[in-house]
Coordinates of C-alpha atoms in Angstrom, one line a residue:
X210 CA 51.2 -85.5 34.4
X211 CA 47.5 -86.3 35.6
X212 CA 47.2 -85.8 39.0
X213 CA 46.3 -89.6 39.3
X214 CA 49.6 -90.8 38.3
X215 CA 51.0 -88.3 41.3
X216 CA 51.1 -89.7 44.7
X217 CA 48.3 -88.0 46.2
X218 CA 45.8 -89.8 48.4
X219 CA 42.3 -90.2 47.3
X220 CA 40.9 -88.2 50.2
X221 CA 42.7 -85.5 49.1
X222 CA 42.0 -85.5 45.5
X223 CA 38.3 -84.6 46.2
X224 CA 38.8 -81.2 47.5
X225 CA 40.7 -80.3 43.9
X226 CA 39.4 -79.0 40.7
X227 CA 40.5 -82.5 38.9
X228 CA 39.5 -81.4 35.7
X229 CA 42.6 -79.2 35.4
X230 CA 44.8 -81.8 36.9
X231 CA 43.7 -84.7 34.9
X232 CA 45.2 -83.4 32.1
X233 CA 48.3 -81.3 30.6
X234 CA 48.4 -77.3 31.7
X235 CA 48.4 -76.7 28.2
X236 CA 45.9 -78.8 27.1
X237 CA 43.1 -77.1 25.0
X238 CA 39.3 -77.2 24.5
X239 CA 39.5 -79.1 21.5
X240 CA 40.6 -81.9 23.5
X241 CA 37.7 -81.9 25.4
X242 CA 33.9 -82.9 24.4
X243 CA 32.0 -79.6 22.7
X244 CA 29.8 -77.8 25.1
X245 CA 26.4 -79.3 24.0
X246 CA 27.9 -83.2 24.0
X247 CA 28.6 -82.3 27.6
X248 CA 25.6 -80.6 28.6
X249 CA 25.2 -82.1 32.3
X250 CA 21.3 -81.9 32.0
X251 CA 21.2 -84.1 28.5
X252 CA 23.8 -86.4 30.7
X253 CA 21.8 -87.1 33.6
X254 CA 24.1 -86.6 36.3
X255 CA 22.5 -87.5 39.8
X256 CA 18.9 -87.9 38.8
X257 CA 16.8 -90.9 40.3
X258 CA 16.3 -92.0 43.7
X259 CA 19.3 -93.3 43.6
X260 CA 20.9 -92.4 40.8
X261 CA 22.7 -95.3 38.3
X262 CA 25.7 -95.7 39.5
X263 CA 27.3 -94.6 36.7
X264 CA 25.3 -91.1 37.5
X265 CA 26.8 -90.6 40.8
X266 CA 29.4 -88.0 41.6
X267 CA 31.7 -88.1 45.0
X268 CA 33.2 -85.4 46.6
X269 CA 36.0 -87.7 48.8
X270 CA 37.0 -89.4 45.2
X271 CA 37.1 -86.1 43.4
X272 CA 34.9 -87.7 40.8
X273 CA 32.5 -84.9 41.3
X274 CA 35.0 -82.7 39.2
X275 CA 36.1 -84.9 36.3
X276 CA 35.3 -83.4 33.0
X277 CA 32.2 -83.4 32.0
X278 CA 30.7 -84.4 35.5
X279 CA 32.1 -80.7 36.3
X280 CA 29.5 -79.2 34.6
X281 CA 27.0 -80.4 37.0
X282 CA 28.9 -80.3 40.2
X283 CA 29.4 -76.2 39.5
X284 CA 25.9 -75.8 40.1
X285 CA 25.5 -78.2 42.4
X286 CA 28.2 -77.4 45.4
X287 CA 26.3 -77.4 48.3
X288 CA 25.0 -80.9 47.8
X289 CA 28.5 -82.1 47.8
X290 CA 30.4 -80.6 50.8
X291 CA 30.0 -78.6 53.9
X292 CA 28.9 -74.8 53.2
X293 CA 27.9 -71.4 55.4
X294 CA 25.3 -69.2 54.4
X295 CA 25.5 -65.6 53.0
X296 CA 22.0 -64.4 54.2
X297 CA 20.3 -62.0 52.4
X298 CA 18.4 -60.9 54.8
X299 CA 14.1 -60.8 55.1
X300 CA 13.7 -57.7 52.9
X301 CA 12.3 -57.7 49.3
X302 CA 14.6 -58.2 46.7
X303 CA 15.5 -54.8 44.5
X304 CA 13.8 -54.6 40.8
X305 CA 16.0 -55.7 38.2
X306 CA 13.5 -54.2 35.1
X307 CA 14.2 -56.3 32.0
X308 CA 14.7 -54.4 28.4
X309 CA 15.7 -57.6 26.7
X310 CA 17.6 -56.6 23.4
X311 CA 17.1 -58.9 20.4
X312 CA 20.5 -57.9 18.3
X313 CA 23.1 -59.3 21.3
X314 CA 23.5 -63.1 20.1
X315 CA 24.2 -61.8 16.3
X316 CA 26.9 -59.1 17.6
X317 CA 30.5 -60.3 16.5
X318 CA 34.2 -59.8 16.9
X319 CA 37.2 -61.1 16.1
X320 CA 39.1 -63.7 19.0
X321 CA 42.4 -62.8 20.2
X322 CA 45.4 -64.2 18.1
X323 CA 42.4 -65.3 15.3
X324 CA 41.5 -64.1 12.1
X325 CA 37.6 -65.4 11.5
X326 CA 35.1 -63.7 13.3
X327 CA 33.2 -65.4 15.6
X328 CA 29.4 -64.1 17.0
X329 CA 28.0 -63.4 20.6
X330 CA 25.7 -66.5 20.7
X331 CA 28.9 -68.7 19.2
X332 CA 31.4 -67.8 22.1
X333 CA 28.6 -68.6 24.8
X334 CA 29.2 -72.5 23.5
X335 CA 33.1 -71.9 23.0
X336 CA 33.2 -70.6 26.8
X337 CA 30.8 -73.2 28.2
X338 CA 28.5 -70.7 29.3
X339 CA 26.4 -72.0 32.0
X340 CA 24.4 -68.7 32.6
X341 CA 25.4 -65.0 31.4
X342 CA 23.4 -62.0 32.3
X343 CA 23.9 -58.0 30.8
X344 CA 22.8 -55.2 32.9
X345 CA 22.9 -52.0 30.6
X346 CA 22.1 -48.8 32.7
X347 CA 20.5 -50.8 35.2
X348 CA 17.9 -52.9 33.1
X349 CA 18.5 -56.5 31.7
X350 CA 19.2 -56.1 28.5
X351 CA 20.3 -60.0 28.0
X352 CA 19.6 -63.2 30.0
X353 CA 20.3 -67.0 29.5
X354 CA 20.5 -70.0 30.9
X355 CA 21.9 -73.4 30.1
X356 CA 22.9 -77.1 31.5
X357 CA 21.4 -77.5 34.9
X358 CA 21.7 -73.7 36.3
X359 CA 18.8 -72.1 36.5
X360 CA 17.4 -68.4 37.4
X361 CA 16.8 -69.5 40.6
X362 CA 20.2 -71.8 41.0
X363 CA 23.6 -70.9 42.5
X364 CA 27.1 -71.4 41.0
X365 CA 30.4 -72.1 42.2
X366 CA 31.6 -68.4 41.7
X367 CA 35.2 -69.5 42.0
X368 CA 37.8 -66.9 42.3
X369 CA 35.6 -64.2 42.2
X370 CA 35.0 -64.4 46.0
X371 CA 38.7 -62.8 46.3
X372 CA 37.2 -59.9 44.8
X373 CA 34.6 -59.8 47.6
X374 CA 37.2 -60.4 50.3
X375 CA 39.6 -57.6 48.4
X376 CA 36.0 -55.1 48.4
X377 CA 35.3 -55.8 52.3
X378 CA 38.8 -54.8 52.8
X379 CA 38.8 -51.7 50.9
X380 CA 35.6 -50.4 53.0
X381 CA 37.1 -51.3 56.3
X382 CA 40.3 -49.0 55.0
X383 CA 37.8 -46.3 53.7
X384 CA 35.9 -46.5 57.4
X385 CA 39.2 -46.5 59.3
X386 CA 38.7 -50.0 60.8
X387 CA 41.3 -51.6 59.2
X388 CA 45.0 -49.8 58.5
X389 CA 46.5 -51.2 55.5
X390 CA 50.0 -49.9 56.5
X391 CA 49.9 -51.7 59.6
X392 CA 51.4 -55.2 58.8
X393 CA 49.5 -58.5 58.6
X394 CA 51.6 -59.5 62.4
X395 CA 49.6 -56.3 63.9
X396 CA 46.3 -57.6 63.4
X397 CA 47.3 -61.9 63.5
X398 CA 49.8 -62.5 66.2
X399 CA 49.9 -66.1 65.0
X400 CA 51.5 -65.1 62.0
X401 CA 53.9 -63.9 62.9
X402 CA 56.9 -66.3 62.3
X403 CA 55.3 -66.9 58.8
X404 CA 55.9 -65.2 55.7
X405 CA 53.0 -62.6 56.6
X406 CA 53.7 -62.1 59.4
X407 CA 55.8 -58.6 58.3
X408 CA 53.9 -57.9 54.8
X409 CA 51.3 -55.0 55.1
X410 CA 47.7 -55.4 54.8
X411 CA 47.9 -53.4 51.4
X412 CA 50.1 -55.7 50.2
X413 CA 47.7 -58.4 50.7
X414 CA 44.8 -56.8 49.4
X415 CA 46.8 -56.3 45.9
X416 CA 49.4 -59.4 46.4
X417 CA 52.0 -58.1 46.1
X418 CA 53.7 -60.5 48.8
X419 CA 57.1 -62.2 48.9
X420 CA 55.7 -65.9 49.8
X421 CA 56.1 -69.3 49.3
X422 CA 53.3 -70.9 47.9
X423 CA 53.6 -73.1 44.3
X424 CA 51.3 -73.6 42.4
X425 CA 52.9 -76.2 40.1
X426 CA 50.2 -79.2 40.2
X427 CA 52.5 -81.7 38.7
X428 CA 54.6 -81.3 41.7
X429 CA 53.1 -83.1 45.0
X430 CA 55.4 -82.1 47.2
X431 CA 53.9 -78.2 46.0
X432 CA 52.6 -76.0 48.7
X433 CA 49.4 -76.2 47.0
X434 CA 48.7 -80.1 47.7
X435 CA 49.4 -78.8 51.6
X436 CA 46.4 -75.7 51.7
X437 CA 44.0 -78.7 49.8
X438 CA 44.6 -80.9 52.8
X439 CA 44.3 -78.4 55.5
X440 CA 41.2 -77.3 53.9
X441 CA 39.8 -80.4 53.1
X442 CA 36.2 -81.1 55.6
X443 CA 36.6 -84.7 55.5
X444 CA 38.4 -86.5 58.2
X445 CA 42.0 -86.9 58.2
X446 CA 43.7 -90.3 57.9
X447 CA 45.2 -92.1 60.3
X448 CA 48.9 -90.7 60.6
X449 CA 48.2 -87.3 59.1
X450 CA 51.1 -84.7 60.4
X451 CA 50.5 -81.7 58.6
X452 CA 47.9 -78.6 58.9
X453 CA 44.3 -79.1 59.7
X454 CA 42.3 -75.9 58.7
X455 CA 43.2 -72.9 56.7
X456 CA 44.5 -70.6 59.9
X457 CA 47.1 -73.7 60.7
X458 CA 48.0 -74.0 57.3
X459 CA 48.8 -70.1 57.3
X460 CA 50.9 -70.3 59.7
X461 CA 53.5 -73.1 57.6
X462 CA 53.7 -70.0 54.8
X463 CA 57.2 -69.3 53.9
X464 CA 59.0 -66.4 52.6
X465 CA 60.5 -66.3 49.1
X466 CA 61.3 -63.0 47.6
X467 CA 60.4 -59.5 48.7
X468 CA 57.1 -58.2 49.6
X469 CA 56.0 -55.0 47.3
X470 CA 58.4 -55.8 44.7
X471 CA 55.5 -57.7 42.1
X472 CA 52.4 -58.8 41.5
X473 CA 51.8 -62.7 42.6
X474 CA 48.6 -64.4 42.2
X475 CA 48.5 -66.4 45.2
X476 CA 45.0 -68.0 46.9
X477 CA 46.9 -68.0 50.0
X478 CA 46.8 -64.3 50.6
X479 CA 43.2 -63.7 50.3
X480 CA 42.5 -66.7 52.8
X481 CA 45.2 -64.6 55.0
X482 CA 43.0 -61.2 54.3
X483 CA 39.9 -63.1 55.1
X484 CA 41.7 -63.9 58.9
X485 CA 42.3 -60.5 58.9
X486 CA 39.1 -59.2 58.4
X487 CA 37.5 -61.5 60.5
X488 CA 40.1 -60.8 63.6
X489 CA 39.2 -57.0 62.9
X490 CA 35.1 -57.3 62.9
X491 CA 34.5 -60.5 64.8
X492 CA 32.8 -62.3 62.3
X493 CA 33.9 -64.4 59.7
X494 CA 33.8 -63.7 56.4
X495 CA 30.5 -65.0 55.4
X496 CA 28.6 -62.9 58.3
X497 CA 30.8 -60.3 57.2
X498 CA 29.7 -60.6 53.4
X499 CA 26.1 -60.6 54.7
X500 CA 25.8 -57.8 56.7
X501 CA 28.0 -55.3 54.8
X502 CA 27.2 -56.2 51.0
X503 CA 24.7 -58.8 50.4
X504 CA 21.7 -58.3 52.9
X505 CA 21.5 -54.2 51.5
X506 CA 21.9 -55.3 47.9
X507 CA 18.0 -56.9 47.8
X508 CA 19.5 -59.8 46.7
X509 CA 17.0 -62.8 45.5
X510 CA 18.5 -65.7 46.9
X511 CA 20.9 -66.3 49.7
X512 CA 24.7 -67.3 48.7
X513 CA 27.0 -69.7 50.6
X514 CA 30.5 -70.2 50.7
X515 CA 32.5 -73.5 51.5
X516 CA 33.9 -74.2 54.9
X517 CA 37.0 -76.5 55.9
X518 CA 37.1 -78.7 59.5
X519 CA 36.4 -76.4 62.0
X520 CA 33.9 -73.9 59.7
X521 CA 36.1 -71.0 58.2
X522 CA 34.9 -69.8 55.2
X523 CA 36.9 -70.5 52.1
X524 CA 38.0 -67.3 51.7
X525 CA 39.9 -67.8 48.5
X526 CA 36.9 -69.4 46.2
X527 CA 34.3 -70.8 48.3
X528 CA 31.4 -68.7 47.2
X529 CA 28.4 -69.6 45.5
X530 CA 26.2 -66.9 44.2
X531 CA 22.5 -66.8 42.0
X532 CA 23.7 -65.2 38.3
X533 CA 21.4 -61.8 38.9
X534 CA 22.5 -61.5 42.2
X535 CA 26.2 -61.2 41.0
X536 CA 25.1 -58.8 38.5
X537 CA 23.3 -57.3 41.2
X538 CA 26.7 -56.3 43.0
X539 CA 28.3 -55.3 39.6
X540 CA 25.5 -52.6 39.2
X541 CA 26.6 -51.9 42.8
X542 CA 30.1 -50.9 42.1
X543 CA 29.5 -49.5 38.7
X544 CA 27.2 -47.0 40.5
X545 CA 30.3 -46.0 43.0
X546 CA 28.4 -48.2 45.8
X547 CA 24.9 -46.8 45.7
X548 CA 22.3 -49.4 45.2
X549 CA 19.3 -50.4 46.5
X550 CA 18.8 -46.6 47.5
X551 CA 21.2 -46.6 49.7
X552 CA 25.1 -46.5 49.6
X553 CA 26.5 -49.9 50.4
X554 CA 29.9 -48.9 49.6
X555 CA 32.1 -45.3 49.6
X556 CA 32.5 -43.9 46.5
X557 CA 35.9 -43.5 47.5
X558 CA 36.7 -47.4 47.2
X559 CA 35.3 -47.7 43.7
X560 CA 37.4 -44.8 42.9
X561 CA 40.1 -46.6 44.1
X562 CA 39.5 -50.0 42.8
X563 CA 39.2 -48.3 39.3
X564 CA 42.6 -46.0 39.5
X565 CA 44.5 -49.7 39.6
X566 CA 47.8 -50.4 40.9
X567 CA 51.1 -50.2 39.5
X568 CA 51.2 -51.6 36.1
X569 CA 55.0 -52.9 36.4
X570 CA 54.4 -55.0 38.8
X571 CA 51.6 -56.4 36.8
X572 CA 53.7 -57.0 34.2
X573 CA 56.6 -58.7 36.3
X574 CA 54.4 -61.7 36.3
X575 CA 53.6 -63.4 32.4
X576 CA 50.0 -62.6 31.4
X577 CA 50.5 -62.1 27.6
X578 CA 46.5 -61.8 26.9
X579 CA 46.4 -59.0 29.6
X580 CA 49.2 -56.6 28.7
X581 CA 48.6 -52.8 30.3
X582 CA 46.5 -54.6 34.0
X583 CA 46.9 -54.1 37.3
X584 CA 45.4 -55.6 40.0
X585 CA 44.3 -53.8 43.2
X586 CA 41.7 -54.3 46.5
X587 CA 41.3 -57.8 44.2
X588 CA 39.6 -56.9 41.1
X589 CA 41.8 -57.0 37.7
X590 CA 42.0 -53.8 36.3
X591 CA 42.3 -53.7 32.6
X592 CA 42.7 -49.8 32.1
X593 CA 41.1 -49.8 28.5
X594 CA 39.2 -47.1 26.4
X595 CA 36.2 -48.1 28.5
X596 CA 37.1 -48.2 31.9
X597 CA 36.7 -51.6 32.8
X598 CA 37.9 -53.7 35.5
X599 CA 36.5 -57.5 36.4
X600 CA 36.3 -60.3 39.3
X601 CA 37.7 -63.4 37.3
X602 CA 37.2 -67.3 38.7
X603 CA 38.9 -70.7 37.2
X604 CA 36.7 -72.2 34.5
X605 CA 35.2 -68.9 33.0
X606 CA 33.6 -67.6 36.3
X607 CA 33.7 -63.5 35.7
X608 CA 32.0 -60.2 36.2
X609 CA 32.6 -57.5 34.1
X610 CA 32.2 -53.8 34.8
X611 CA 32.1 -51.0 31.5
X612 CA 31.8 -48.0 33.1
X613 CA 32.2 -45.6 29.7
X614 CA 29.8 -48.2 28.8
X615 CA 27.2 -48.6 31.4
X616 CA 27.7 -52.0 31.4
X617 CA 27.7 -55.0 34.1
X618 CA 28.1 -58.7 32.7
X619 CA 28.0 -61.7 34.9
X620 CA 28.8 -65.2 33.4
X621 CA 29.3 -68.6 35.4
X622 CA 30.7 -71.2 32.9
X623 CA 32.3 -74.4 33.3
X624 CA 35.4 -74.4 30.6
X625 CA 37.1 -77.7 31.1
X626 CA 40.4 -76.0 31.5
X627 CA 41.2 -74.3 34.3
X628 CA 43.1 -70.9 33.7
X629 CA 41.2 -68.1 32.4
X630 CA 43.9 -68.0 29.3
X631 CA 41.7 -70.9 27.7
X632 CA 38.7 -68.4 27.4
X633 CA 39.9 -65.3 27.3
X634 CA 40.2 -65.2 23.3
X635 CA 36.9 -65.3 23.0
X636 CA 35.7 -63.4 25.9
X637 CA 37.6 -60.5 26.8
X638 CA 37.0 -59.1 22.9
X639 CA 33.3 -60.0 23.2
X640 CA 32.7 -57.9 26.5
X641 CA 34.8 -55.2 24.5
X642 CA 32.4 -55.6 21.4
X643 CA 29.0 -55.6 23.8
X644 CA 30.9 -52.3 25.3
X645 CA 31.5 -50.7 22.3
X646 CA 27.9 -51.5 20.6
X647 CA 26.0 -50.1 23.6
X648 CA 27.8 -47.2 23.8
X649 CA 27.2 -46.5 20.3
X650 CA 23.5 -47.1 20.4
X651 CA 23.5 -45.1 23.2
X652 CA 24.5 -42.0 21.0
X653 CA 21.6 -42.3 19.7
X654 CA 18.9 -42.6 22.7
X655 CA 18.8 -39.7 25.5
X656 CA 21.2 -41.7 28.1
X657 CA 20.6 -40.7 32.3
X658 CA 23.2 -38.6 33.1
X659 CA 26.4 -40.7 33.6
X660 CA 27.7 -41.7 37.0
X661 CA 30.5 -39.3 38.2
X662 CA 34.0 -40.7 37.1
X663 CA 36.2 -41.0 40.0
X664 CA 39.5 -39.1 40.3
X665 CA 41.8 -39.7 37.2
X666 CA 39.3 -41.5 35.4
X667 CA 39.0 -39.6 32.2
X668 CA 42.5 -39.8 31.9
X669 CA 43.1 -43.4 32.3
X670 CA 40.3 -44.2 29.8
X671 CA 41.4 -41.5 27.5
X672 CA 44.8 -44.2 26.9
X673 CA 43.1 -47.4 26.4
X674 CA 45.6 -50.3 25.3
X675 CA 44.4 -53.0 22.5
X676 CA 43.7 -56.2 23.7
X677 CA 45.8 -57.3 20.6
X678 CA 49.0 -56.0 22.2
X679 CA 51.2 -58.6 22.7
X680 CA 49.5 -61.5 21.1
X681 CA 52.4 -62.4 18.8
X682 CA 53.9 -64.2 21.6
X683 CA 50.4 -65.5 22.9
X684 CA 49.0 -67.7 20.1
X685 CA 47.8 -70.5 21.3
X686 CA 48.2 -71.2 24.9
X687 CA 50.3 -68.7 26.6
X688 CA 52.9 -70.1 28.5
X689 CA 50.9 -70.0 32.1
X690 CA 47.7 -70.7 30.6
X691 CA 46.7 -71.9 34.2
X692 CA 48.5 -69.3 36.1
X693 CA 45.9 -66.2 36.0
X694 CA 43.6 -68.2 39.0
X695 CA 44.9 -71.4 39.6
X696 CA 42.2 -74.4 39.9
X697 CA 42.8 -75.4 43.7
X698 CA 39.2 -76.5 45.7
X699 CA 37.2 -74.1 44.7
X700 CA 39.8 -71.4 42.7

């Protein structure tokens, strides 16, 4: 069901990825136009002074995320709807030195559940790459652009702000600011009577919370519908009972199950960690992302994240991000939180971000395309030959770390479908392939001497699983091919 033949008011439909509602869960690229007949610069989406009408995009109609208009918007957030800056401070921005490879775009591989190899340059179009940049020991070894983002342009980064959140929250444990035994009550009195109210602060930082919060967008009565209103910036209308920011709306949370028990992907717990963090530090996620990570990394360009009513950060997808400044923060954690000559981050938290969590409760939730995860302090872990783990974001946001590899990708996309099932096929096995060909070509160059492991590493890597495991049940859409970061505002 398309979320315009669901009840939902119209001022609540434009705080909503509508691209994923508009059509079936299931529903598949092919259904959609091809990435270069939706190209949102050859479209001319808000050009002219003022644009055809026809070129216009709304935020309170939700128009501004219709497939293809999408494709613009993603680059175009802060035009749209009330946003915070991420400053990154007065200093110079670090050197990223460019070794540009020529033999990336012909690489190939095979897609998960296919048979036909596809190339490098090929999936970029299948994934409606918007901008995708390789760091490979440190230096830019592939760069490019397309639609309207540009080197200099921001992008919705989605879901991959969790994994921000998650990382703040993992160096407040390693400083001793924050207790992640101590439950979520301890630190946010006002949750209390909620659902979080007795769940641990670890448990939010891996989700692993017993909570009531559906997902199920066909459903408008769905807890989901609920979080977009209280987030929502615009007004409400006349008669409106429920929640009004994202703190009131945390508050409503319900219990359902047990916490610790499983792995649940639910926005609602990192907004909860982001209250957290903010009751902890006295400052809101934003300044907190600022002053802790961004200002030290020598970013280029200042990010911004998306506010509801009263100004809270969206702590659950509301950042927006330049491409190399993303890859910037990969290199970051790939180099156990030095960067910039300094360390921004203990090596102890990238230790423990790459160790993982518990693989069964992983695997208590459906994710047929990512047998053998875990997910823990926010990033997905995939415990492969090489080590890697990624931040992942609705629409193909994602930023992929290869330590065996020395390897950082960054990509911002805008995938008319939603859930990350939709491009996983072809990206997860091209990351693997740019992995496995730099590490081979590296045999044959005098590589720096490698980054020091952390605890257990060798191991783990030493019992990498196949990305093909499982696929017999996975071809085609998986069952919950929205499920692994569900489209909701910015998701």
């Amino acid at each position: 069901m398309g979320v315009h033949q669901l009840k939902i008011p119209p001022w609540l439909r434009g705080c909503l990825l509508l691209s994923a509602l508009a059509f079936s869960a299931h529903a598949g690229s092919s259904q959609f136009p091809d990435a270069e007949a939706s190209d949102p610069a050859a479209l001319g989406w808000m050009i002219g002074s003022p644009p055809p009408a026809d070129r216009i995009l709304h935020f309170d109609d939700g128009s501004y995320f219709r497939f293809p208009q999408m494709r613009w918007s993603v680059a175009n957030f802060r035009q749209l709807m009330p946003t915070v800056n991420v400053s990154r401070g007065l200093t110079e921005p670090s050197r990223l030195t460019r070794e540009l490879r020529n033999d990336i775009d012909a690489l190939t591989f095979v897609p998960l559940g296919g048979s036909a190899p596809m190339t490098w340059e090929q999936s970029l179009k299948a994934n409606y790459t918007d901008g995708i940049i390789v760091l490979h020991r440190g230096n830019v070894a592939y760069e490019r652009y397309f639609g309207v983002l540009r080197p200099e342009g921001q992008h919705g980064a989605m879901s991959v702000t969790k994994t921000f959140v998650g990382t703040l929250a993992a160096l407040l444990v390693a400083e001793g600011t924050l207790d992640p035994k101590r439950t979520t009550a301890h630190y946010i009195p006002e949750l209390a009577e909620s659902a979080f109210g007795n769940a641990t602060v670890r448990q939010l930082m891996d989700m692993t919370t017993g909570i009531r919060f559906s997902e199920d967008y066909a459903n408008p009565d769905a807890e989901v519908w609920a979080h977009a209103a209280a987030g929502n910036p615009l007004p409400k209308p006349a008669g409106y009972q429920g929640p009004r920011t994202y703190y009131e709306f945390l508050a409503t949370v319900g219990p359902e199950g047990e916490h610790g028990q499983a792995f649940h992907y639910r926005t609602a717990n990192t907004d909860a960690l982001g209250w957290v963090l903010a009751r902890v530090t006295g400052r809101n996620v934003a300044q907190l992302l600022s002053e802790r990570i961004w200002s030290r990394l020598g970013a280029e360009q200042d990010a911004y994240m998306s506010v509801d009513s009263i100004g809270t950060p969206f702590a659950g997808g509301g950042l927006n991000t330049g491409l190399r400044d993303l890859a910037r923060f990969g290199e970051m954690v790939r180099n156990n939180g030095r960067y910039n000559n300094q360390q921004i981050l203990p090596p102890e938290v990238v230790a423990d971000i790459r160790r993982g969590a518990s693989r069964e409760h992983f695997a208590k939730v459906d994710y047929p395309l990512l047998p053998g995860w875990s997910y823990r302090n926010m990033w997905w872990v995939t415990h492969n030959a090489h080590g890697a783990f990624m931040a992942r974001g609705v629409h193909g946001q994602a930023l992929y770390i290869a330590p065996a590899a020395e390897m950082v990708i960054a990509r911002f996309a805008s995938h008319p479908v939603a859930g990350n099932a939709a491009n996983d096929p072809t990206s997860l096995p091209a990351y693997e392939a740019l992995a496995q060909h730099l590490m081979e070509i590296g045999r044959h160059t005098n590589p720096p001497p490698p980054s020091t492991p952390p605890p257990g590493a060798s191991q783990r890597m030493g019992k990498g699983q196949a990305l093909s495991t499982g696929l017999a049940r996975a071809q085609g859409q998986p069952p919950h091919c929205c499920s692994v970061d569900a489209p909701i505002a910015l998701y």
